Coordinates of C-alpha atoms in Angstrom, one line a residue:
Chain A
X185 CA -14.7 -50.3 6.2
X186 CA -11.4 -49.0 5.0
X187 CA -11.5 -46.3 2.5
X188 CA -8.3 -45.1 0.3
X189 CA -9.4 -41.9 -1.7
X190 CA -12.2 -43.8 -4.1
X191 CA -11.3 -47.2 -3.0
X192 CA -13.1 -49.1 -0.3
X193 CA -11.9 -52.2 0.8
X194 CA -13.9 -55.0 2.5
X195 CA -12.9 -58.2 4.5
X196 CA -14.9 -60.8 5.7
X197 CA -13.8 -64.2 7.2
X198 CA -16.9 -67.2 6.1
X199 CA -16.6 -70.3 7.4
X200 CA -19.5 -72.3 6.0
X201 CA -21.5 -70.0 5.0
X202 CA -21.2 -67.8 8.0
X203 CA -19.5 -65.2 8.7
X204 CA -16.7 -65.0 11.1
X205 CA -15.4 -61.6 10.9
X206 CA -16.3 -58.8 8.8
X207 CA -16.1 -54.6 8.9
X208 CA -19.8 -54.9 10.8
X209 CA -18.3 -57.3 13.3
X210 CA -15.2 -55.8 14.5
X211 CA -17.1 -52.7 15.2
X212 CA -19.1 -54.3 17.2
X213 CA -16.3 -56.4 18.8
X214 CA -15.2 -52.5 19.6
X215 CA -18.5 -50.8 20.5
X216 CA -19.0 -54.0 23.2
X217 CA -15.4 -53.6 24.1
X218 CA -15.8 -49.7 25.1
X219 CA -19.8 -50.0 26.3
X220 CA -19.2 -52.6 28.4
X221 CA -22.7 -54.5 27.7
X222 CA -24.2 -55.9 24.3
X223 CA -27.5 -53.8 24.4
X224 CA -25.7 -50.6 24.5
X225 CA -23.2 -51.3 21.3
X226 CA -26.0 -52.4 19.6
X227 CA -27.5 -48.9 20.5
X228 CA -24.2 -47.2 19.7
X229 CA -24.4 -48.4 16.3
X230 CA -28.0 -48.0 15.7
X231 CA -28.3 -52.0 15.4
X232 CA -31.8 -53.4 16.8
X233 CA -31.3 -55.9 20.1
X234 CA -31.9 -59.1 18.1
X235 CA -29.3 -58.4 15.5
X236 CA -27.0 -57.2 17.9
X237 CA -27.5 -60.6 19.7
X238 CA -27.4 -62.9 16.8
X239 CA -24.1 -61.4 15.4
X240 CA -22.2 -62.1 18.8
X241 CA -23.9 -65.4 18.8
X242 CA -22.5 -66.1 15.3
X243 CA -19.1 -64.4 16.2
X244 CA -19.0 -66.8 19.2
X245 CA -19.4 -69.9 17.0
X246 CA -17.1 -69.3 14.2
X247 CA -13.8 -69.1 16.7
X248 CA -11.8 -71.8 19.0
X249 CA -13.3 -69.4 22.0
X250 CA -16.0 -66.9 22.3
X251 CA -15.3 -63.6 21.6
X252 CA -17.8 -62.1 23.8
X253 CA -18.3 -63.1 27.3
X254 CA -21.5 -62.4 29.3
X255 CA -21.3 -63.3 32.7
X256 CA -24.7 -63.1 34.2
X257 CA -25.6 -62.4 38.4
X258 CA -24.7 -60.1 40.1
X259 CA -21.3 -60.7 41.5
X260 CA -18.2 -58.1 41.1
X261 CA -17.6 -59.9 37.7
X262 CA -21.0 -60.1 36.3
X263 CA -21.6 -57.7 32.4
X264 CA -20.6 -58.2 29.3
X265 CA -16.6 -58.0 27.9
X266 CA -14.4 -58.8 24.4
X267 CA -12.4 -61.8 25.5
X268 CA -8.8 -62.2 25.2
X269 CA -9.8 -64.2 22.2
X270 CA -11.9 -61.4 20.7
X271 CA -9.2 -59.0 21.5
X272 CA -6.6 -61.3 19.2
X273 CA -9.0 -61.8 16.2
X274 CA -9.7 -58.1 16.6
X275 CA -6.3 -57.0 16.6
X276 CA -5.5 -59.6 13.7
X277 CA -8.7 -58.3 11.2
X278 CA -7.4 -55.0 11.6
X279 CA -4.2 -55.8 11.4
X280 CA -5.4 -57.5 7.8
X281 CA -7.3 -54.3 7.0
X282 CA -4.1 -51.9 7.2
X283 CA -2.3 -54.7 5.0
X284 CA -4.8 -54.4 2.7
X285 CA -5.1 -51.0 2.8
X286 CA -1.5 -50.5 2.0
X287 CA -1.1 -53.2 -0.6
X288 CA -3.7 -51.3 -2.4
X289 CA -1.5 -48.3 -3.0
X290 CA 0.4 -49.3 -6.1
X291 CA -2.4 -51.0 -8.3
X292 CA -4.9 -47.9 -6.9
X293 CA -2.6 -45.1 -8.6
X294 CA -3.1 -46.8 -12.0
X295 CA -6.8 -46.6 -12.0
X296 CA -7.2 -43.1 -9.9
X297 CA -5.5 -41.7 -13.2
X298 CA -8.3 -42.7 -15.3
X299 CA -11.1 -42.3 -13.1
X300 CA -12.7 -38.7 -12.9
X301 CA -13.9 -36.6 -9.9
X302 CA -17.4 -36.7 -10.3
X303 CA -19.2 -38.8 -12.4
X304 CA -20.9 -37.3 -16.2
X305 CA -24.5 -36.9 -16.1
X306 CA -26.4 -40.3 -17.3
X307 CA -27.8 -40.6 -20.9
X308 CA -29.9 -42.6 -19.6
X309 CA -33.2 -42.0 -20.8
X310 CA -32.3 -40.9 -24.5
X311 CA -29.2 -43.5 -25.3
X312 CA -30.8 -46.6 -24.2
X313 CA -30.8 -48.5 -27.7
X314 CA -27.8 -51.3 -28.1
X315 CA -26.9 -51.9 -32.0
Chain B
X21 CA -15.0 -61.6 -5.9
X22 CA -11.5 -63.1 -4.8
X23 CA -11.8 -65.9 -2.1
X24 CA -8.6 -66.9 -0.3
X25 CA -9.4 -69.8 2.2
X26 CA -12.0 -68.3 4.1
X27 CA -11.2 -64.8 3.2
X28 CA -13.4 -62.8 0.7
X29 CA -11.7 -59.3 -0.4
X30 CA -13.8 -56.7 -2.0
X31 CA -12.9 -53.7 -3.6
X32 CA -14.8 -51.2 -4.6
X33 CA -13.7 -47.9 -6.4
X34 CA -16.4 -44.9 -5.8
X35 CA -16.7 -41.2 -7.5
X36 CA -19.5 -39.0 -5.8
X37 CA -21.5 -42.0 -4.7
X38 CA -21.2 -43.9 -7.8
X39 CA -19.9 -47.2 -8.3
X40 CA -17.2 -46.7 -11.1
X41 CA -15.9 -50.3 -10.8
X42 CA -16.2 -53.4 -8.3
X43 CA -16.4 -57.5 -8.9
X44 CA -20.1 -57.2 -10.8
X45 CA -19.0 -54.8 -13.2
X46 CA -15.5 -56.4 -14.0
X47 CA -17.3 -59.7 -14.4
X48 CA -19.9 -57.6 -16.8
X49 CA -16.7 -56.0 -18.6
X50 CA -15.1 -59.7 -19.0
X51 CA -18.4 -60.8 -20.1
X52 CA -19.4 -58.0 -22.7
X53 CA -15.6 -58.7 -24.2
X54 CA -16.7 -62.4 -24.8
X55 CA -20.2 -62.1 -25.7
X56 CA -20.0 -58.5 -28.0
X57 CA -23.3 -57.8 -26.6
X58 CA -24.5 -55.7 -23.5
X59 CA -27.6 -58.0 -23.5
X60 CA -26.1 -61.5 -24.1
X61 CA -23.4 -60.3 -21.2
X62 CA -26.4 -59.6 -18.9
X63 CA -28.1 -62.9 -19.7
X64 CA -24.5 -64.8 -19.3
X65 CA -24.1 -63.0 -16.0
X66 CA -28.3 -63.9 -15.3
X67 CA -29.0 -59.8 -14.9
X68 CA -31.9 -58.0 -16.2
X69 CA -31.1 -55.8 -19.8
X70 CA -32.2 -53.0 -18.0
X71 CA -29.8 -53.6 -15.1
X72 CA -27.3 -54.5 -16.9
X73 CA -27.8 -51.6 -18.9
X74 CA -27.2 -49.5 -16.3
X75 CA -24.0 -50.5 -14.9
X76 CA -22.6 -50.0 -18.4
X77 CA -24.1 -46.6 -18.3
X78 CA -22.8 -45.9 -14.6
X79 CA -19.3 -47.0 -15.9
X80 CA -19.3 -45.3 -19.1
X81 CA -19.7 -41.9 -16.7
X82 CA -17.1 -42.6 -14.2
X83 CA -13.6 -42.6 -16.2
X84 CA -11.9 -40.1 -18.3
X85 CA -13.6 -42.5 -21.7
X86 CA -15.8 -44.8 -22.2
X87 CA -15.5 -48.0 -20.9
X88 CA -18.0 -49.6 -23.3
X89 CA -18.9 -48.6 -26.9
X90 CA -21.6 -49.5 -29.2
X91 CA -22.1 -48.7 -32.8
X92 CA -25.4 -49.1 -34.2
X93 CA -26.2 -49.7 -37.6
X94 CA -25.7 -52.2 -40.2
X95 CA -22.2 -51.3 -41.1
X96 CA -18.8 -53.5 -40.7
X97 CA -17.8 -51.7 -37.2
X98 CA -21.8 -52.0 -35.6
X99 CA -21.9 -53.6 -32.1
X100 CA -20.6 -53.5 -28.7
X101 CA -16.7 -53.9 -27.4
X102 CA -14.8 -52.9 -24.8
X103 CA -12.6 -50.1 -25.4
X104 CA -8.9 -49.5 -25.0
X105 CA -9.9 -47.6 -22.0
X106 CA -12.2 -50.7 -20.5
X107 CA -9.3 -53.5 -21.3
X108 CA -6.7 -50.9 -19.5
X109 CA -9.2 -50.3 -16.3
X110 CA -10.4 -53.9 -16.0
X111 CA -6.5 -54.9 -16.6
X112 CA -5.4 -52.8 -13.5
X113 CA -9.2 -53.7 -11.4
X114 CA -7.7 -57.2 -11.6
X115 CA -4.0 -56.7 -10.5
X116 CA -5.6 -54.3 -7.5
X117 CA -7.4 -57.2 -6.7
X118 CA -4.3 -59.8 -6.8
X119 CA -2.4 -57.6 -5.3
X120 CA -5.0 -57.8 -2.4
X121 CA -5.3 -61.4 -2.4
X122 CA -1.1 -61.4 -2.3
X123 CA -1.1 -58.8 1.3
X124 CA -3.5 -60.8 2.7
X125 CA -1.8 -64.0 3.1
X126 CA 0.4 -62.8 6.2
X127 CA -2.2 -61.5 8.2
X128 CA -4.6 -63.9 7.1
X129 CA -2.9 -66.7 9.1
X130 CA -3.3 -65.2 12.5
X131 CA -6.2 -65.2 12.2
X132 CA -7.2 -68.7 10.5
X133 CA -5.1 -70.5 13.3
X134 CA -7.9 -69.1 15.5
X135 CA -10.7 -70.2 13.2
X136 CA -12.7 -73.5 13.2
X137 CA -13.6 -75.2 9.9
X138 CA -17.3 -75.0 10.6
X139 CA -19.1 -72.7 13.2
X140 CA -20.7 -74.4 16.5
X141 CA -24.3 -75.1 16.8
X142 CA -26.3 -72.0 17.9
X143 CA -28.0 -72.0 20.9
X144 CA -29.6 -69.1 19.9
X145 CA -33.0 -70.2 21.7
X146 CA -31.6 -71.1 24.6
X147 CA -29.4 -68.5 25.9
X148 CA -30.7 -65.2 24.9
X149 CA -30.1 -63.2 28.2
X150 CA -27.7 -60.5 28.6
X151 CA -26.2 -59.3 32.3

């Protein structure tokens, strides 16, 4: 997820009430993309099989094509790869992040001038009383 | 939280791992401006006093002054408002966030020309293997 100094910004895509595209997607979309197989993302990114699984699944449904295409046997084309589809929509979000990320700029200056380093120390247990 | 079509944009400005300000707390700022009570704010917003309690006190911590001030007592001046400070931060929290809303539009078509309105059935039962 895109950070700028204190400000972290998040996109996700829902289409009735799932969701399409998010910062947990497009990693994966990457991690599958450079591991070559769906198991082994999931691995890289310390995601269990079965979540793994169910976000491509979801991924695949949200979009006019899959994103991910497993192509089982054990011909010369068989494993797991980001379609061209997946490739666009992943290109696209992070194209949407970047925007975001520099849009945020302006409007970010104004409140990092207020905003301290480090949090004060909480009150919390002798100022708890609301007049 | 800012929904454009099917995009939801969250921002989310952090100090050593504290939350100093996101969409909860500048709906709790909004609502503590209308209601002139932490508590009644927490009920409007359906949050526990105690939570509620502690966002204020995580916010209050986070900027150069308070973003939230109560003065006890029976007196003309007793009760809770948002400061100068709070109006100025949840002022600029808001035009951070339409200015995000504003960059996204661009991007945000590539990628909705590629999205259906509603996600395909899953066949998650059915087609589990991986290659």
């Amino acid at each position: 997820m895109p950070m700028v100094g204190p400000l972290k910004v998040k996109a996700q895509l829902l289409i009735g009430g799932e969701l399409a595209m998010g910062p947990g997607k497009a990693d994966l979309l990457e991690a599958i993309q450079s591991e070559g197989s769906i198991s082994a993302a999931g691995r890289k990114l310390g995601m269990s099989y079965r979540r793994t699984w169910l976000l491509v699944d979801t991924m695949n449904r949200c979009w006019v094509e899959p994103l991910v295409q497993t192509t089982p046997g054990g011909g010369e084309h068989r494993g797991t790869r980001v379609t061209v589809m997946g490739l666009e929509v992943l290109k696209a979000y992070r194209a949407l992040e970047a925007e975001l990320v520099r849009a945020a700029a302006g409007p970010l200056a104004v409140l990092e001038a207020k905003l301290l380093d480090t949090p004060k120390a909480s009150q919390a247990e002798t100022s708890r009383g609301e007049a």
